[in-house]
Coordinates of C-alpha atoms and ligand atoms in Angstrom, one line a residue:
X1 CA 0.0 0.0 0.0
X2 CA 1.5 3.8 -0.6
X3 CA 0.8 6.9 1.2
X4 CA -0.7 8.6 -1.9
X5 CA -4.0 9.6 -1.5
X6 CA -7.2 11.7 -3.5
X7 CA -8.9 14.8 -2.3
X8 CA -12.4 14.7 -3.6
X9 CA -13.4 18.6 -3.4
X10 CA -17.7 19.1 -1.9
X11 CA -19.3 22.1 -2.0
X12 CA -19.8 23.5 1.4
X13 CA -18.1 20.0 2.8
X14 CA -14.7 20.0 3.6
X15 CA -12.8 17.8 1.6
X16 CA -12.4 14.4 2.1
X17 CA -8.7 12.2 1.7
X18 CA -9.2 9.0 -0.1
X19 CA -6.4 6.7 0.2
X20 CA -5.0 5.2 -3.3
X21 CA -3.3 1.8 -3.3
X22 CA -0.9 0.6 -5.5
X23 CA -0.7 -2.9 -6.7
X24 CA 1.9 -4.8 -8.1
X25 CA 0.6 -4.5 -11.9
X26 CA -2.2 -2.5 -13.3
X27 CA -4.3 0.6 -12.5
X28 CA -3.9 2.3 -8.6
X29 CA -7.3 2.0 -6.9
X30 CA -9.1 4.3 -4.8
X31 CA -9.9 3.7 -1.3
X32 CA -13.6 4.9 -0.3
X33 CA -14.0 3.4 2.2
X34 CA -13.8 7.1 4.4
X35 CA -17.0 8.3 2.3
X36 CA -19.7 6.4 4.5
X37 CA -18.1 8.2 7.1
X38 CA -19.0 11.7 5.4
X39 CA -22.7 10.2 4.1
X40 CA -21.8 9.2 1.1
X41 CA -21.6 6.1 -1.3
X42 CA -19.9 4.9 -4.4
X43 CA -22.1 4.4 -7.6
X44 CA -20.8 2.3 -10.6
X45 CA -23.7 0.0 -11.9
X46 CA -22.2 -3.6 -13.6
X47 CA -18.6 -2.4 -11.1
X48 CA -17.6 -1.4 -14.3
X49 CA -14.9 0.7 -12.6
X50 CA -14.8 -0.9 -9.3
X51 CA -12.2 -3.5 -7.5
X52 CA -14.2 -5.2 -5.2
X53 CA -11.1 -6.7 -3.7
X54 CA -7.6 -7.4 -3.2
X55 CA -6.2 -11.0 -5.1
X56 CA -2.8 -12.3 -6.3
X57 CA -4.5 -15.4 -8.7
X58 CA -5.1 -13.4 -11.8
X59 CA -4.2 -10.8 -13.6
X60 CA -5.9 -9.5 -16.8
X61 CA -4.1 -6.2 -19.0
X62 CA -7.5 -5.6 -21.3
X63 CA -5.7 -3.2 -23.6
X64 CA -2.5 -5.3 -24.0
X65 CA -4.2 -8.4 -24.3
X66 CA -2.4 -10.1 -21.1
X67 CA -3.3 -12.9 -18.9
X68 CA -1.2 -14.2 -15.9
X69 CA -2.1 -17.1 -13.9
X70 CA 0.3 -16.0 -10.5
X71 CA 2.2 -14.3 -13.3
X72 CA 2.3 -16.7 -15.9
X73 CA 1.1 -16.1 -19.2
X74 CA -1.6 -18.2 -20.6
X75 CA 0.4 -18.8 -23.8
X76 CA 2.9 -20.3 -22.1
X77 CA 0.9 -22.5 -19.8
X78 CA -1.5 -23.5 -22.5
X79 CA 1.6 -24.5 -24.9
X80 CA 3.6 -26.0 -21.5
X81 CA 1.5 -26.8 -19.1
X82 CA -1.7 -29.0 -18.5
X83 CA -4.8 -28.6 -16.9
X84 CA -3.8 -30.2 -13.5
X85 CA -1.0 -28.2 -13.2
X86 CA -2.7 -25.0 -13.5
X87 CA -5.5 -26.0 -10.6
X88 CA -2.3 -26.7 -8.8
X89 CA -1.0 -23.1 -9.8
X90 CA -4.3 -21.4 -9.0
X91 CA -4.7 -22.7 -5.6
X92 CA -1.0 -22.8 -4.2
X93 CA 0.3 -20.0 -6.3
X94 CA 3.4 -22.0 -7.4
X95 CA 3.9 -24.2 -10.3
X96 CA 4.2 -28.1 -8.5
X97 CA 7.9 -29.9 -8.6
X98 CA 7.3 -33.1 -9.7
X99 CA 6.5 -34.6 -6.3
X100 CA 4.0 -32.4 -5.4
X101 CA 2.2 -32.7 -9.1
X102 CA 2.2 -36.2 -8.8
X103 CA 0.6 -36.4 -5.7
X104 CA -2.1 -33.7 -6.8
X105 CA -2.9 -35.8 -9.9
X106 CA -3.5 -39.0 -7.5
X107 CA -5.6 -37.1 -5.0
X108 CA -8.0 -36.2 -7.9
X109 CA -8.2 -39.8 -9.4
X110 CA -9.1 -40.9 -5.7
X111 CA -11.8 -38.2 -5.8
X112 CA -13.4 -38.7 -9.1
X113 CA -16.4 -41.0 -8.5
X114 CA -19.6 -39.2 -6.9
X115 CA -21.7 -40.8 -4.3
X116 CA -23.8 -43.6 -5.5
X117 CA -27.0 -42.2 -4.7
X118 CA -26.3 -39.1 -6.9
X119 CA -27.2 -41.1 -9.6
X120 CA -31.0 -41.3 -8.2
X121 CA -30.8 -37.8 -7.7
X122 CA -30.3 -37.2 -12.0
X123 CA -33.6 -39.4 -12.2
X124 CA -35.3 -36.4 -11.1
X125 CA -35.2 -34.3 -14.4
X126 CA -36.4 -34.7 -17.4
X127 CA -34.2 -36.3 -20.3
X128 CA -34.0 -33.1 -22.2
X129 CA -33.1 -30.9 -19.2
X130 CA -30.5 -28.5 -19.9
X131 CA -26.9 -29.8 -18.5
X132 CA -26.7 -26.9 -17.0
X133 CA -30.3 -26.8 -15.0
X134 CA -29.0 -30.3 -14.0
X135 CA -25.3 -29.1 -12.9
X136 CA -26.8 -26.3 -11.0
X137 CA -28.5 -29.1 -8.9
X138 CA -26.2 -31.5 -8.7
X139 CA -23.4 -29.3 -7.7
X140 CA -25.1 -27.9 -4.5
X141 CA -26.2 -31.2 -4.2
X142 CA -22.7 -32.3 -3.2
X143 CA -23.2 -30.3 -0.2
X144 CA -25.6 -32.8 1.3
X145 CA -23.0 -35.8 1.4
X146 CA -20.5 -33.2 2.8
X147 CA -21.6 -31.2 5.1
X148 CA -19.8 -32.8 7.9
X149 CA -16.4 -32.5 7.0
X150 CA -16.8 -29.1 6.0
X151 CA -15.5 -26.5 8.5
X152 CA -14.5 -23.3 5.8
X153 CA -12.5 -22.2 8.5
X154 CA -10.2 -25.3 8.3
X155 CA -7.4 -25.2 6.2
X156 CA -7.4 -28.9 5.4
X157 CA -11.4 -28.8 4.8
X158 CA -11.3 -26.0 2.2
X159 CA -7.9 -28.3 0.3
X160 CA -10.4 -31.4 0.4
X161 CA -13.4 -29.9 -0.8
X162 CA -11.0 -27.9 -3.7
X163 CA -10.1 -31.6 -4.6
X164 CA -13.2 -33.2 -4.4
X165 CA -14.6 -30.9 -6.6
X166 CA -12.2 -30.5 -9.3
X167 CA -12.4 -34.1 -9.2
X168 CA -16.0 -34.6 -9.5
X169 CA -16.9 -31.8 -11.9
X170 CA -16.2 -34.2 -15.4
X171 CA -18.0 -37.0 -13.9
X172 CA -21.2 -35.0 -12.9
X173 CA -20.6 -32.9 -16.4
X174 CA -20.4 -36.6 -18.5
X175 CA -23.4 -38.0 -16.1
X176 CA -25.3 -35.0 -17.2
X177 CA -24.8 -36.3 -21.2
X178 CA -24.9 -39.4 -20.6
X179 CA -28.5 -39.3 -18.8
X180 CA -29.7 -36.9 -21.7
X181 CA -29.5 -39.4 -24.0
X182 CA -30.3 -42.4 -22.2
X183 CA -27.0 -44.1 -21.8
X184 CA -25.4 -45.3 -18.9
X185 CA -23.3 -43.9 -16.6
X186 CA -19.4 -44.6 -17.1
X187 CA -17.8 -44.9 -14.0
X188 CA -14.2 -43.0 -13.9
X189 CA -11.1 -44.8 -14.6
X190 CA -7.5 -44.3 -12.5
X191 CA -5.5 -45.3 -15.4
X192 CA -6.5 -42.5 -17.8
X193 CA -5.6 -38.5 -17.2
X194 CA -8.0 -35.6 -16.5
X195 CA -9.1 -34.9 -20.0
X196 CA -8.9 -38.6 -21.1
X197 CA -11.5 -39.6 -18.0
X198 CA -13.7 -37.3 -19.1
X199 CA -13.6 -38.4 -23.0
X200 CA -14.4 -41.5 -21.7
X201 CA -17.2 -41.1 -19.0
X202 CA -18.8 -38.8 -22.4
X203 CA -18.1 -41.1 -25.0
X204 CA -16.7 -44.6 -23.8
X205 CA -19.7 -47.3 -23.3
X206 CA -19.8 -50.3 -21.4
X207 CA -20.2 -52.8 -24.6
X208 CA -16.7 -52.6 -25.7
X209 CA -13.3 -50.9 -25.2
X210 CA -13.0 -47.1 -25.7
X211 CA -9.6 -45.5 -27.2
X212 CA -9.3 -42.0 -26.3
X213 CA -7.9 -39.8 -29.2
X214 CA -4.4 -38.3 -28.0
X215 CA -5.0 -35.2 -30.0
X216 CA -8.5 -35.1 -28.9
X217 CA -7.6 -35.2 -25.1
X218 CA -4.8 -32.7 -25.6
X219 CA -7.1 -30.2 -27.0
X220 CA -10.2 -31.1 -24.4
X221 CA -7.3 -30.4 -21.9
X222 CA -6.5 -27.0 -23.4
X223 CA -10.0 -26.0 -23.1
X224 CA -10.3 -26.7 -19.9
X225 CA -6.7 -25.0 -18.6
X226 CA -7.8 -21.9 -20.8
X227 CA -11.3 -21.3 -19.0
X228 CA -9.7 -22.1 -15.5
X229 CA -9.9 -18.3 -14.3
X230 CA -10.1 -15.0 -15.3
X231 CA -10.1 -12.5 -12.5
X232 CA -13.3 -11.0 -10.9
X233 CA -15.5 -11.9 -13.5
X234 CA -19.4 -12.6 -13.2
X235 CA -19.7 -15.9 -12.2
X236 CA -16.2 -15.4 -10.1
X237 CA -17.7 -12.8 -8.4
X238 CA -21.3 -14.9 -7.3
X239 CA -18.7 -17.1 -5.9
X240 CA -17.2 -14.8 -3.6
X241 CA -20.4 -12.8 -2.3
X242 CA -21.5 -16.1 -1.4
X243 CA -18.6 -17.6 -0.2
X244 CA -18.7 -13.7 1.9
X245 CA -22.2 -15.6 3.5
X246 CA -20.0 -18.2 5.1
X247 CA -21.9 -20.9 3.0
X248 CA -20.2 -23.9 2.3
X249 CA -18.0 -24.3 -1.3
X250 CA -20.7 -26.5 -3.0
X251 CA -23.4 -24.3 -2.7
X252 CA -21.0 -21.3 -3.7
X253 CA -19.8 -23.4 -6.8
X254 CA -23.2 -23.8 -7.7
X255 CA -24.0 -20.4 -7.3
X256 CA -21.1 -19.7 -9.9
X257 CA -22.7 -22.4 -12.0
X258 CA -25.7 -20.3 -12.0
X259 CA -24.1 -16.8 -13.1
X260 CA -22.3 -18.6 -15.8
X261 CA -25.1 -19.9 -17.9
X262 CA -26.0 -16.2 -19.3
X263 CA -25.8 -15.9 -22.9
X264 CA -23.6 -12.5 -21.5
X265 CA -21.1 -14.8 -20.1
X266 CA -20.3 -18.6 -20.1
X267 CA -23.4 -19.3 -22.1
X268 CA -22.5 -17.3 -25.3
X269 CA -20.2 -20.5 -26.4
X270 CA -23.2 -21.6 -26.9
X271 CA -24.7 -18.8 -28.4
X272 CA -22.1 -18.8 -30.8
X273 CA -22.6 -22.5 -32.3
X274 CA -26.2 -21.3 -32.5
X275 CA -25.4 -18.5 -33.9
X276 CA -23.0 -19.5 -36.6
X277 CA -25.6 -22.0 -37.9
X278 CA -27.9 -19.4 -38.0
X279 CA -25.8 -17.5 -40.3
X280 CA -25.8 -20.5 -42.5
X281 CA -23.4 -19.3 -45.1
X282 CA -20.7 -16.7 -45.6
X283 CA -23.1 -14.7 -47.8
X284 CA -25.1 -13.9 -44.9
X285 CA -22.7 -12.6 -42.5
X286 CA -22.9 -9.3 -43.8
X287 CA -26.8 -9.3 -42.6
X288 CA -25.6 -10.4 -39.3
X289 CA -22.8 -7.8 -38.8
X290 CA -25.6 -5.5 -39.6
X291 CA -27.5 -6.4 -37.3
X292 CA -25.0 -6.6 -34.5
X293 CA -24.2 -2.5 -35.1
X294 CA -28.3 -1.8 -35.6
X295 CA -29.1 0.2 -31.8
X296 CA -32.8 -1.4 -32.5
X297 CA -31.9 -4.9 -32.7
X298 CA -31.0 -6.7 -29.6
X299 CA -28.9 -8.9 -31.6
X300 CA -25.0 -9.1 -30.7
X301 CA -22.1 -10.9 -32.2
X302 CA -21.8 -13.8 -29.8
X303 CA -18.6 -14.3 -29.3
X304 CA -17.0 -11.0 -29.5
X305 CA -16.1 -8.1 -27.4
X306 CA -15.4 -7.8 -23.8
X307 CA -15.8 -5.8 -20.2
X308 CA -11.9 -5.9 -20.0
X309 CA -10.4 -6.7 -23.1
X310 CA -10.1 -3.9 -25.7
X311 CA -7.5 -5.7 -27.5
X312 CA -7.5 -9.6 -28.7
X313 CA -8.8 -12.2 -25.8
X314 CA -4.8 -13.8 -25.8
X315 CA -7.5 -17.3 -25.0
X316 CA -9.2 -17.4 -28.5
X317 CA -5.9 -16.8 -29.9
X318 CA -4.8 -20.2 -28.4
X319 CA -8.2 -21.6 -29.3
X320 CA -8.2 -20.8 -32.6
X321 CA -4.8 -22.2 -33.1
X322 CA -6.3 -24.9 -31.6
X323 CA -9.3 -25.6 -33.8
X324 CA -6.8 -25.9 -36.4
X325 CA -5.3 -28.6 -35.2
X326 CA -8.4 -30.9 -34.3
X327 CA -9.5 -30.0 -37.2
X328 CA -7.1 -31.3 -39.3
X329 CA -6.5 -34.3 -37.3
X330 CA -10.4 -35.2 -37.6
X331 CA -9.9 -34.4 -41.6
X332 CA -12.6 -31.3 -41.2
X333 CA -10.4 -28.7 -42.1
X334 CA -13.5 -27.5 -44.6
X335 CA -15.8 -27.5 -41.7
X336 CA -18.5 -25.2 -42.8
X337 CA -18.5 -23.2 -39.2
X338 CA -15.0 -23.1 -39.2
X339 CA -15.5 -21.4 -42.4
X340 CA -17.8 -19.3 -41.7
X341 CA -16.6 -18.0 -38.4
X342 CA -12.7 -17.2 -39.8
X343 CA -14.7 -15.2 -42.6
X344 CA -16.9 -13.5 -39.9
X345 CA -13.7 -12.7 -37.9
X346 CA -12.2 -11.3 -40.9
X347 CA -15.3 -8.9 -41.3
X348 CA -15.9 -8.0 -38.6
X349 CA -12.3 -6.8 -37.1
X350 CA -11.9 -5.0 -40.5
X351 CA -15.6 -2.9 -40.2
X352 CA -15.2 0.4 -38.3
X353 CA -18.0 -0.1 -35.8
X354 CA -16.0 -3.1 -34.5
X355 CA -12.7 -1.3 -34.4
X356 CA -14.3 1.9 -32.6
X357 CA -15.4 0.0 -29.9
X358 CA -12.8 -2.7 -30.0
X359 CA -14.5 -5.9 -30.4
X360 CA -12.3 -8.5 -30.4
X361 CA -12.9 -11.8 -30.6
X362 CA -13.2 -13.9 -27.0
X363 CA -12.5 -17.3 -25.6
X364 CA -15.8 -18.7 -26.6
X365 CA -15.7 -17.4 -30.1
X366 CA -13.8 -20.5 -31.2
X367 CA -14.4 -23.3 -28.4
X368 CA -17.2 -24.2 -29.6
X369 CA -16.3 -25.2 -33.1
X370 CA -13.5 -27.4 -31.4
X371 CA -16.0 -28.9 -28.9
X372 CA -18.3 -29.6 -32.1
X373 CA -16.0 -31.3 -33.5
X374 CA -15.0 -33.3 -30.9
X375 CA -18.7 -34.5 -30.7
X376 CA -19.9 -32.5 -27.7
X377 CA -23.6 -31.0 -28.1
X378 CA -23.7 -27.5 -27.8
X379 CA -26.0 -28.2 -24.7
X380 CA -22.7 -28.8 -23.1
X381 CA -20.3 -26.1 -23.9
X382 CA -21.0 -24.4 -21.1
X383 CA -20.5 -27.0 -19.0
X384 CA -17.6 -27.8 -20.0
X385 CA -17.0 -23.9 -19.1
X386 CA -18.0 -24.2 -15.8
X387 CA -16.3 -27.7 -16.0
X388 CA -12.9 -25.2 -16.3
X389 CA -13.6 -22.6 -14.5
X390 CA -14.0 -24.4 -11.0
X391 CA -10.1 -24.0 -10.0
X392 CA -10.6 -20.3 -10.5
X393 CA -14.0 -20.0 -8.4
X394 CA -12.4 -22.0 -6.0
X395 CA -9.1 -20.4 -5.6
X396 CA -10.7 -17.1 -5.2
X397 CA -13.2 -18.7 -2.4
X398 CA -10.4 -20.1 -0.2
X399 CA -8.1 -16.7 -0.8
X400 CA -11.3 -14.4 0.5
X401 CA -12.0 -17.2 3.3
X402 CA -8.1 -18.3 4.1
X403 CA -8.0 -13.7 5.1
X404 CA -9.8 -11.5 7.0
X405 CA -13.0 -10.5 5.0
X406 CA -16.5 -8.8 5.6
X407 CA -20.0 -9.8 4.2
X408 CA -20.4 -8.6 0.9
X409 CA -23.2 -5.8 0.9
X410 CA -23.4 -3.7 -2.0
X411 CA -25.7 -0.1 -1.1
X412 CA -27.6 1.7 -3.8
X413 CA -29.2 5.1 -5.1
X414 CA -32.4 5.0 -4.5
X415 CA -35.1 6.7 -6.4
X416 CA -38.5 5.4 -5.5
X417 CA -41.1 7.1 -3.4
X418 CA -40.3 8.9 0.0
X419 CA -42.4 7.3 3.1
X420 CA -45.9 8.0 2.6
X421 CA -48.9 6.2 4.8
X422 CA -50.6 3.5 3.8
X423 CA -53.7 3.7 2.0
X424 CA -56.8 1.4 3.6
X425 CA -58.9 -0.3 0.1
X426 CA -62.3 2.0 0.1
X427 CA -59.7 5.2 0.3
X428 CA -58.3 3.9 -3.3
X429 CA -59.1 5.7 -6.0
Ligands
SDX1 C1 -17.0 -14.3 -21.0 O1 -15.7 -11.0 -17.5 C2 -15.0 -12.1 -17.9 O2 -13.8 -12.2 -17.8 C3 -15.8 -13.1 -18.7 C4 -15.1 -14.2 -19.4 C5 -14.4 -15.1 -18.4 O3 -13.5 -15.8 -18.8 O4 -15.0 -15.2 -17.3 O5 -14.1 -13.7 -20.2 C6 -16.0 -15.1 -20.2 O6 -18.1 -14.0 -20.5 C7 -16.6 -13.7 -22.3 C8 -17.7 -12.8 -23.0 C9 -18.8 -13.7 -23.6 N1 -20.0 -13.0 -24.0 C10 -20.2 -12.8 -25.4 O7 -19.5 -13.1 -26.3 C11 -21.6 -12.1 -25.6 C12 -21.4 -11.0 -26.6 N2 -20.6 -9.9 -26.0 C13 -21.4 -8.8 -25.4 O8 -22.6 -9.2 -24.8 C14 -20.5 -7.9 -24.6 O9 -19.4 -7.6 -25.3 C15 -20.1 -8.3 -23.2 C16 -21.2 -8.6 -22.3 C17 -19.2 -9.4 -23.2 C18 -19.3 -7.1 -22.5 O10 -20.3 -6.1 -22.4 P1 -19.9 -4.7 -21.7 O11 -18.5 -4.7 -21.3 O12 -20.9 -4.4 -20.7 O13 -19.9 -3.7 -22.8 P2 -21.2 -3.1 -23.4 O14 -22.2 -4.1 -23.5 O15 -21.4 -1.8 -22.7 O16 -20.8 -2.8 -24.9 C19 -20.0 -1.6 -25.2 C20 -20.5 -1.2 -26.6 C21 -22.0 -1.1 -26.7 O17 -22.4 -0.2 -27.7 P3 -22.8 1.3 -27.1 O18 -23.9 1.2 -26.2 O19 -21.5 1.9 -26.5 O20 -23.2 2.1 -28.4 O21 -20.2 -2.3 -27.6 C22 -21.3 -2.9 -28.1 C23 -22.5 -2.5 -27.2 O22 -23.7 -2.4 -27.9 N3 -21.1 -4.3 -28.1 C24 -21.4 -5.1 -29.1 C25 -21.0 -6.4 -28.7 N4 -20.4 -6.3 -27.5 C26 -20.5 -5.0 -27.1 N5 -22.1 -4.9 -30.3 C27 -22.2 -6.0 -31.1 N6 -21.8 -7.2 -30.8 C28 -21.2 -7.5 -29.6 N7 -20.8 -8.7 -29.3

């Protein structure tokens, strides 16, 4: 922290000192806290503006296009490191020796399978519920077969229920495809790695052997290491107001779960499958570009722009490069969405309306297409989102709850009636 500080000037007030704090990378913040003292409060509507805390997991320069896991850049971990490894990163803020990887790797493979009756619980929905309707349920389910090992304010509680549920979130996800179309559940295996489990409880059955494709499993793992966390973000930030309750790390997962199926965040790699094959053909994408810079039409390009990055999302960089490579390796190098979304990139990163407001492509521009490919039904992509992102939510739960930290309570400005009496029915006009 410095001893800089702001001097914000009110008439007939005398002014009031706001501390600013420096942090080790990016903008100085403004402490205003001292304004409730003076009657006052903040207002900044979607926190556009607004740090609503202190972390050392992430760190995110928008107009650079830079993303640090505990100060590594995402290229580097995505090219060199795995999935694993990065959970391991996330939560303990160092990169494992090899020791300390290996052991992390075991723990998960002894926590992969769910509790039997979990399965009953899935019985409950319909066959065409939406994975994520189901993983909302599920998830917070977990809490029920844990809630007596679960003191937050245990060190060694908060590790085992980060492992649990790293471990458990592919098997729930492929339980949640499996049930959709009507297939048994495939129990996890201890012989196969993160992403090849889960390419195997989603596509292995139990009539004959399943071989997981290498490629396949390398790219499935690159998904998931490039969604693992990304700062104070919506669903990010549901976790840590709840986890702020005191409620336990299931029901806070869950909560994250939640937040991230809007077609404004997790859900738009979704959106974008959908809306690719919408657009049909490359013909149409002028039509749709239209449409996305048309104030009247509540049509956006799914898939592109950003609340922090005014420059390229350094993820769908990766992913593209990515796509590239399962694609080829499947022989669908023509793939007609591939197609289609390249010549929509091109577009739209060359039309003035998109360069004004820099809108760049994002991570789930291009994740999709790969996760098509690979034969995952869009239903799932943001599953397989959430599926990522649960090292991130969980690293920032046990950094709020391993410090001291307060309720979160947002206030507002309010603008409805001032107290009036109540009016008895036959005085109604
Ligand atoms: C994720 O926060 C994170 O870190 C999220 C995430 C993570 O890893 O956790 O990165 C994951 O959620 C990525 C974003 C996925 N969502 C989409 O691809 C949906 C399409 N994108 C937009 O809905 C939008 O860009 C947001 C929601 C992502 C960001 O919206 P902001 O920051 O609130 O910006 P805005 O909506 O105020 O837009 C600024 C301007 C507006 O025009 P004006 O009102 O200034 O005239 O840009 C326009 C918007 O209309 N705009 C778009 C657009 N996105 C913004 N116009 C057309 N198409 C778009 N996609």
């Amino acid at each position: 922290m410095t001893d800089k500080k702001a001097r914000l000037a009110l008439e007939g007030k005398d002014p009031i000192d706001l501390p600013i704090h420096s942090g080790t990378l990016g903008p100085d913040v403004v402490d205003v806290s001292p304004l409730l003292a003076n009657g006052l409060f903040t207002y900044d509507p979607g926190f556009v503006a607004t740090a609503a805390c202190e972390s050392r997991i992430t760190f995110i320069d928008g107009d650079k296009g830079v993303l640090l896991h505990r100060g590594y850049p995402i290229e580097q971990l995505a090219e060199q490191s795995d999935h694993l490894e990065t959970c391991y990163l996330l939560l303990n803020g160092e990169l494992p020796n090899a020791r300390q990887k290996a052991e992390f790797a075991e723990r998960i493979t002894r926590h992969t399978m769910v509790h039997d009756q979990i399965t009953t619980f899935f019985k409950g929905f319909r066959r065409d519920a939406h994975p994520m309707a189901i993983m909302c349920g599920v998830v917070g389910a977990l809490s029920a077969f844990y809630h007596d090992s679960l003191d937050i304010n245990d060190p060694r509680h908060r590790e085992t229920s980060a492992i649990r549920l790293i471990a458990k979130m592919p098997t729930l996800a492929a339980m949640t495809y499996k049930y959709s179309i009507g297939q048994p559940f495939m129990y996890p295996r201890n012989d196969l790695n993160y992403a090849e489990n889960f390419l195997y409880m989603m596509f292995g059955t139990p009539c004959e052997e399943f071989k997981v494709n290498p490629v396949l499993a390398r790219a499935m793992d690159r998904i998931f290491l490039l969604h693992a966390d990304h700062e104070q973000n919506a669903s990010t930030s549901t976790v840590r107001l709840s986890g702020s309750t005191g409620a336990n790390p299931f029901a806070c997962i869950s909560a994250g779960i939640a937040a991230l199926w809007g077609p404004s965040h997790g859900g738009a790699n979704e959106a974008v499958l959908n809306m690719l094959e919408e657009i049909g053909d490359v013909s149409r994408i002028p039509e749709f570009v239209n449409r996305a810079k048309d104030k009247n039409d509540p049509f956006r390009l799914m898939g592109f722009g950003h609340r922090v990055y005014k420059n390229f999302d350094p993820r769908a960089k990766v992913m593209k490069q990515a796509a590239d490579e399962v694609l080829s390796e499947l022989g669908l190098e023509n793939d007609p969405l591939l197609k289609i979304a390249k010549e929509l990139e091109r577009i739209a990163l060359e039309d003035p309306y998109f360069i004004e407001k820099k809108l760049y492509p994002n991570v789930d521009f291009y994740s999709g297409i790969i996760l098509k490919a690979i034969g995952i039904p869009t239903s799932m992509f943001t599953v397989i989102f959430a599926l990522g992102r649960t090292p991130g939510w969980i690293a920032h739960w046990n950094e709020m709850i391993s410090n001291p930290y307060k309720i979160g309570r947002p206030r507002q400005l309010y603008t409805g009636p001032v107290r009036r009496d109540f009016q008895p029915l036959d005085q109604r006009s």
